[in-house]
Amino acid sequence: MKYYVAVLAGAMSYGILSTIVVLAYGQGYQLGEVVGSQLLTGFILSWLFALYTKFKHSRKAREAGLSQGAAAPAQAFQRLTWKHRLLLMAAGTPTVITGLVYYQSLRYIPASLAIILLFQFTWISVLIQAVSKRQRPDKVTLLTLLILFGGTLLAAGFLEHGLREFKVWGIALGLLSAVSYSLFVLFSGKAVPAAHPAYRSAWMVTGGLILLCILFPPTFLFNGLIWSQLLVFGLLLGFFGAFIPPVLFAIGVPHIGGDMAGIIGAAELPVAVLMSSIVLHEHVSGLQWTGVIIVLIGVALPELYKYRLSRSKTIYS
């Protein structure tokens, strides 16, 4: 049960980010300052966790009285060659692009709509996999995509208000964040999977921070802005966005499986919509909440189908 709770807590952490960003914008902070403070906090926390993990392994080895135990964790860390580290840093760059375009979309569209557009990574990931493998999606996948599309139209409020009520630029940025997040999911799972999760996370955050410093030089570190309320927003965004979810996912996903993690991870959507409604006072109609529920059903449908299929085989075998 604790592994399910870990993945659930990680997904819920992601769900509150958009609300924090909108509040930061309300205080006059800019995109580079918001994302920069978030990644800087995530960078520090990730490396502290990696060093703690190394120390913990070393202590356990010494307590066990192993002759080479003290050197084993260090060797595990050193097995990451610079080629591996560069691969991990490259795999971490899509998270920066996702954060930049997603947070920028919040300037043009409501947070409740932005998270729904980001959630389109579910069918975009399927499309990318189908194109890369040159395989046509099966009937269950196609039905899932149809449900997701219909639920999105309801949840986004397109059927109630039409596209004229929303800024096209904001919608484009929201969809672009979904594409970027799909690439992150694809690359992160294949980048040095044998490495310890703590080290993988630390190097990926490092790569993202380097890219961000190139795109947005961290002037807030030198002009004193970091010691303003920006520090509070950066700590919150870094803790709930760049540190907690990767750690909790690394703990829970290997035990419950990627498919179940995808279903539980969908908790990010209702949390984000609920936070935007309560904290930001954005209007979310009953029809939109119906769309959110339909999207969640669409995410869970493939796993439910697999469960029913496996149960049928068990009964008749």
Coordinates of C-alpha atoms in Angstrom, one line a residue:
M1 CA 0.0 0.0 0.0
K2 CA 2.8 2.4 0.8
Y3 CA 4.1 2.3 -2.8
Y4 CA 0.6 3.3 -4.1
V5 CA 0.6 6.1 -1.6
A6 CA 4.0 7.2 -2.8
V7 CA 3.0 7.5 -6.4
L8 CA -0.3 9.2 -5.4
A9 CA 1.5 11.8 -3.3
G10 CA 4.0 12.4 -6.2
A11 CA 1.2 13.0 -8.6
M12 CA -0.7 15.3 -6.2
S13 CA 2.5 17.3 -5.8
Y14 CA 2.6 18.0 -9.5
G15 CA -1.0 19.1 -9.4
I16 CA -0.4 22.1 -7.1
L17 CA 2.4 23.7 -9.2
S18 CA 0.2 25.7 -11.6
T19 CA -1.5 27.4 -8.7
I20 CA 1.8 28.4 -7.2
V21 CA 3.0 29.7 -10.5
V22 CA -0.1 31.9 -11.0
L23 CA 0.4 33.3 -7.5
A24 CA 4.1 34.1 -8.3
Y25 CA 3.0 35.9 -11.5
G26 CA 0.6 37.9 -9.4
Q27 CA 3.5 39.2 -7.4
G28 CA 5.2 40.4 -10.6
Y29 CA 7.8 37.7 -11.1
Q30 CA 8.9 36.7 -14.6
L31 CA 9.0 33.3 -16.3
G32 CA 12.8 32.9 -16.0
E33 CA 12.8 33.9 -12.4
V34 CA 10.0 31.4 -11.5
V35 CA 11.5 28.4 -13.3
G36 CA 15.0 29.3 -12.4
S37 CA 14.3 29.4 -8.6
Q38 CA 12.4 26.2 -9.0
L39 CA 15.2 24.3 -10.7
L40 CA 17.8 25.8 -8.4
T41 CA 15.9 24.5 -5.4
G42 CA 15.4 21.1 -7.1
F43 CA 19.1 21.0 -8.0
I44 CA 20.2 21.5 -4.3
L45 CA 17.7 19.1 -2.9
S46 CA 18.4 16.4 -5.5
W47 CA 22.2 16.5 -4.9
L48 CA 21.7 16.5 -1.1
F49 CA 19.5 13.4 -1.5
A50 CA 22.1 11.8 -3.7
L51 CA 24.9 12.4 -1.2
Y52 CA 22.7 11.2 1.6
T53 CA 22.0 8.0 -0.3
K54 CA 25.7 7.4 -0.9
F55 CA 26.4 8.0 2.8
K56 CA 23.6 5.7 3.9
H57 CA 24.8 2.8 1.7
S58 CA 28.4 3.3 3.0
R59 CA 27.2 3.1 6.6
K60 CA 25.2 0.0 6.0
A61 CA 28.1 -1.7 4.3
R62 CA 30.4 -0.8 7.2
E63 CA 27.9 -2.1 9.7
A64 CA 27.6 -5.4 7.8
G65 CA 31.3 -5.8 8.1
L66 CA 31.9 -6.3 4.4
S67 CA 35.5 -6.0 3.4
Q68 CA 34.7 -3.9 0.3
G69 CA 31.4 -2.5 1.5
A70 CA 32.6 1.0 2.1
A71 CA 33.9 1.3 -1.4
A72 CA 30.9 -0.2 -3.1
P73 CA 28.6 2.8 -3.0
A74 CA 31.4 5.1 -4.3
Q75 CA 32.0 2.6 -7.1
A76 CA 28.3 2.6 -7.9
F77 CA 28.5 6.4 -8.2
Q78 CA 31.7 6.3 -10.3
R79 CA 30.3 3.8 -12.7
L80 CA 28.4 6.7 -14.3
T81 CA 30.8 7.7 -16.9
W82 CA 30.7 11.2 -18.4
K83 CA 28.9 9.7 -21.4
H84 CA 26.2 8.4 -19.0
R85 CA 26.0 11.7 -17.2
L86 CA 25.7 13.7 -20.4
L87 CA 22.9 11.3 -21.5
L88 CA 21.1 11.9 -18.2
M89 CA 21.5 15.7 -18.5
A90 CA 20.2 15.6 -22.0
A91 CA 17.2 13.5 -20.9
G92 CA 16.5 16.2 -18.3
T93 CA 16.2 19.1 -20.7
P94 CA 12.6 18.3 -21.9
T95 CA 11.5 19.0 -18.3
V96 CA 12.8 22.6 -18.7
I97 CA 11.0 23.1 -22.0
T98 CA 7.8 21.6 -20.5
G99 CA 8.1 24.0 -17.5
L100 CA 8.8 27.0 -19.7
V101 CA 6.0 26.6 -22.2
Y102 CA 3.5 25.3 -19.5
Y103 CA 4.2 28.2 -17.1
Q104 CA 4.1 30.6 -20.0
S105 CA 0.6 29.3 -21.1
L106 CA -0.7 30.3 -17.6
R107 CA -0.3 33.9 -18.6
Y108 CA -2.9 33.5 -21.3
I109 CA -5.3 30.8 -20.2
P110 CA -6.8 29.6 -16.8
A111 CA -4.7 27.1 -14.8
S112 CA -7.6 24.6 -15.0
L113 CA -7.4 24.7 -18.8
A114 CA -3.6 24.6 -18.9
I115 CA -3.4 21.4 -16.9
I116 CA -6.0 19.7 -19.1
L117 CA -3.9 20.6 -22.2
L118 CA -0.8 19.3 -20.5
F119 CA -2.6 16.1 -19.9
Q120 CA -2.9 15.5 -23.6
F121 CA 0.5 13.9 -23.3
T122 CA -1.4 10.6 -22.7
W123 CA -2.5 10.3 -26.3
I124 CA 0.5 12.1 -27.7
S125 CA 2.8 9.5 -26.1
V126 CA 0.7 6.8 -27.7
L127 CA 1.0 8.5 -31.1
I128 CA 4.8 8.9 -30.8
Q129 CA 5.2 5.2 -29.8
A130 CA 3.0 4.2 -32.8
V131 CA 5.0 6.2 -35.3
S132 CA 8.4 5.2 -33.9
K133 CA 7.4 1.5 -33.9
R134 CA 5.3 1.7 -37.1
Q135 CA 2.5 -0.1 -35.3
R136 CA -1.2 0.8 -35.5
P137 CA -2.8 1.3 -32.1
D138 CA -5.2 -1.5 -31.1
K139 CA -9.0 -1.1 -30.6
V140 CA -8.7 -0.5 -26.8
T141 CA -6.1 2.2 -27.4
L142 CA -8.2 3.9 -30.1
L143 CA -11.3 3.8 -27.8
T144 CA -9.2 5.3 -25.0
L145 CA -8.0 8.1 -27.2
L146 CA -11.6 8.8 -28.3
I147 CA -12.7 9.0 -24.6
L148 CA -9.8 11.2 -23.7
F149 CA -10.6 13.6 -26.6
G150 CA -14.3 13.8 -25.7
G151 CA -13.5 14.3 -22.0
T152 CA -11.0 17.0 -22.9
L153 CA -13.5 19.0 -24.9
L154 CA -15.8 19.0 -21.9
A155 CA -13.2 19.6 -19.2
A156 CA -11.6 22.5 -21.1
G157 CA -15.0 24.2 -21.5
F158 CA -14.8 24.3 -25.3
L159 CA -18.3 23.0 -25.8
E160 CA -19.7 25.7 -23.4
H161 CA -17.7 28.7 -24.4
G162 CA -16.1 27.9 -27.8
L163 CA -12.6 28.7 -28.8
R164 CA -13.2 32.4 -29.0
E165 CA -13.2 32.6 -25.2
F166 CA -9.6 31.4 -25.0
K167 CA -6.4 32.9 -26.4
V168 CA -5.1 30.7 -29.2
W169 CA -1.4 31.4 -28.2
G170 CA -2.1 30.0 -24.7
I171 CA -3.8 26.9 -26.1
A172 CA -0.8 26.3 -28.4
L173 CA 1.7 26.7 -25.5
G174 CA -0.4 24.2 -23.5
L175 CA -0.4 21.6 -26.2
L176 CA 3.3 22.2 -26.8
S177 CA 4.0 21.5 -23.1
A178 CA 2.2 18.1 -23.6
V179 CA 4.4 17.3 -26.6
S180 CA 7.5 18.2 -24.5
Y181 CA 6.4 16.1 -21.5
S182 CA 5.7 13.2 -23.8
L183 CA 9.3 13.4 -25.0
F184 CA 10.5 13.6 -21.4
V185 CA 8.6 10.4 -20.5
L186 CA 10.0 8.7 -23.5
F187 CA 13.7 9.7 -23.0
S188 CA 13.8 9.5 -19.2
G189 CA 12.8 5.9 -19.2
K190 CA 15.6 4.9 -21.6
A191 CA 18.4 7.1 -20.2
V192 CA 20.8 4.9 -18.1
P193 CA 18.1 2.9 -16.4
A194 CA 20.6 0.9 -14.4
A195 CA 21.8 4.0 -12.5
H196 CA 20.5 4.6 -9.0
P197 CA 17.3 6.7 -9.0
A198 CA 18.9 9.4 -6.8
Y199 CA 21.8 9.9 -9.1
R200 CA 19.6 9.8 -12.2
S201 CA 17.4 12.5 -10.8
A202 CA 20.3 14.6 -9.7
W203 CA 22.0 14.6 -13.1
M204 CA 18.8 15.1 -15.0
V205 CA 18.0 18.2 -12.9
T206 CA 21.6 19.4 -13.5
G207 CA 21.1 19.2 -17.2
G208 CA 17.8 21.1 -17.0
L209 CA 19.4 23.8 -14.8
I210 CA 22.3 24.3 -17.3
L211 CA 19.9 24.7 -20.2
L212 CA 17.8 27.2 -18.3
C213 CA 20.8 29.3 -17.3
I214 CA 21.7 29.5 -21.0
L215 CA 18.1 30.5 -22.0
F216 CA 17.5 32.8 -19.0
P217 CA 20.7 33.9 -17.2
P218 CA 20.0 33.7 -13.4
T219 CA 20.3 37.5 -12.7
F220 CA 17.9 37.0 -9.8
L221 CA 20.9 35.4 -7.9
F222 CA 22.9 38.6 -8.1
N223 CA 20.4 41.5 -8.0
G224 CA 19.1 40.4 -4.6
L225 CA 15.7 39.3 -5.9
I226 CA 16.3 35.7 -4.7
W227 CA 15.9 37.0 -1.1
S228 CA 12.5 38.4 -1.7
Q229 CA 9.2 36.4 -1.8
L230 CA 10.7 34.7 -4.9
L231 CA 12.6 32.4 -2.5
V232 CA 9.4 31.2 -1.0
F233 CA 7.9 30.4 -4.4
G234 CA 11.1 28.8 -5.6
L235 CA 11.3 26.5 -2.5
L236 CA 7.7 25.5 -3.0
L237 CA 8.0 24.8 -6.7
G238 CA 11.4 23.1 -6.3
F239 CA 10.2 20.9 -3.4
F240 CA 6.8 19.9 -5.0
G241 CA 8.0 19.9 -8.6
A242 CA 11.6 19.1 -9.0
F243 CA 12.3 17.0 -5.9
I244 CA 9.4 15.2 -4.3
P245 CA 7.7 13.6 -7.4
P246 CA 10.9 12.0 -8.9
V247 CA 11.9 10.6 -5.5
L248 CA 8.4 9.2 -4.8
F249 CA 8.0 7.8 -8.3
A250 CA 11.4 6.1 -8.1
I251 CA 10.2 4.5 -4.8
G252 CA 6.8 3.4 -5.9
V253 CA 6.7 2.8 -9.7
P254 CA 9.1 -0.3 -9.6
H255 CA 6.8 -2.0 -7.2
I256 CA 3.4 -1.2 -8.7
G257 CA 4.3 -1.1 -12.4
G258 CA 4.2 1.6 -15.0
D259 CA 0.6 1.0 -16.1
M260 CA -0.8 1.3 -12.6
A261 CA 1.5 4.3 -11.9
G262 CA 0.0 6.0 -15.0
I263 CA -3.5 5.5 -13.6
I264 CA -2.7 6.8 -10.1
G265 CA -0.6 9.6 -11.6
A266 CA -3.8 10.9 -13.2
A267 CA -4.6 12.3 -9.7
E268 CA -2.6 15.3 -10.9
L269 CA -5.5 16.5 -13.0
P270 CA -8.3 16.8 -10.5
V271 CA -5.9 18.2 -7.9
A272 CA -4.8 20.9 -10.3
V273 CA -8.4 21.8 -11.3
L274 CA -9.5 21.8 -7.6
M275 CA -6.6 24.0 -6.5
S276 CA -7.3 26.5 -9.3
S277 CA -11.0 26.6 -8.3
I278 CA -10.4 27.0 -4.5
V279 CA -7.2 29.1 -4.4
L280 CA -7.4 31.1 -7.6
H281 CA -11.2 31.2 -7.7
E282 CA -11.4 30.1 -11.3
H283 CA -14.9 29.0 -12.3
V284 CA -15.2 25.3 -13.1
S285 CA -18.6 24.2 -14.1
G286 CA -20.3 20.9 -13.5
L287 CA -19.9 20.0 -17.2
Q288 CA -16.1 20.6 -16.9
W289 CA -15.9 18.4 -13.8
T290 CA -17.7 15.7 -15.8
G291 CA -15.1 16.1 -18.5
V292 CA -12.3 15.6 -15.8
I293 CA -14.0 12.4 -14.7
I294 CA -14.2 11.1 -18.3
V295 CA -10.5 11.9 -18.8
L296 CA -9.7 9.9 -15.7
I297 CA -11.8 7.0 -16.9
G298 CA -10.0 7.1 -20.2
V299 CA -6.6 7.0 -18.5
A300 CA -7.7 4.0 -16.4
L301 CA -9.5 2.1 -19.2
P302 CA -6.4 0.2 -20.7
E303 CA -5.4 -1.1 -17.3
L304 CA -9.0 -2.1 -16.4
Y305 CA -9.2 -4.0 -19.7
K306 CA -5.9 -5.8 -19.0
Y307 CA -7.2 -6.7 -15.5
R308 CA -10.5 -8.1 -16.9
L309 CA -8.6 -10.0 -19.6
S310 CA -6.2 -11.6 -17.1
R311 CA -9.0 -12.5 -14.7
S312 CA -11.0 -14.2 -17.5
K313 CA -7.9 -16.3 -18.4
T314 CA -7.5 -17.3 -14.8
I315 CA -11.1 -18.3 -14.5
Y316 CA -11.2 -20.4 -17.6
S317 CA -7.7 -21.9 -17.3

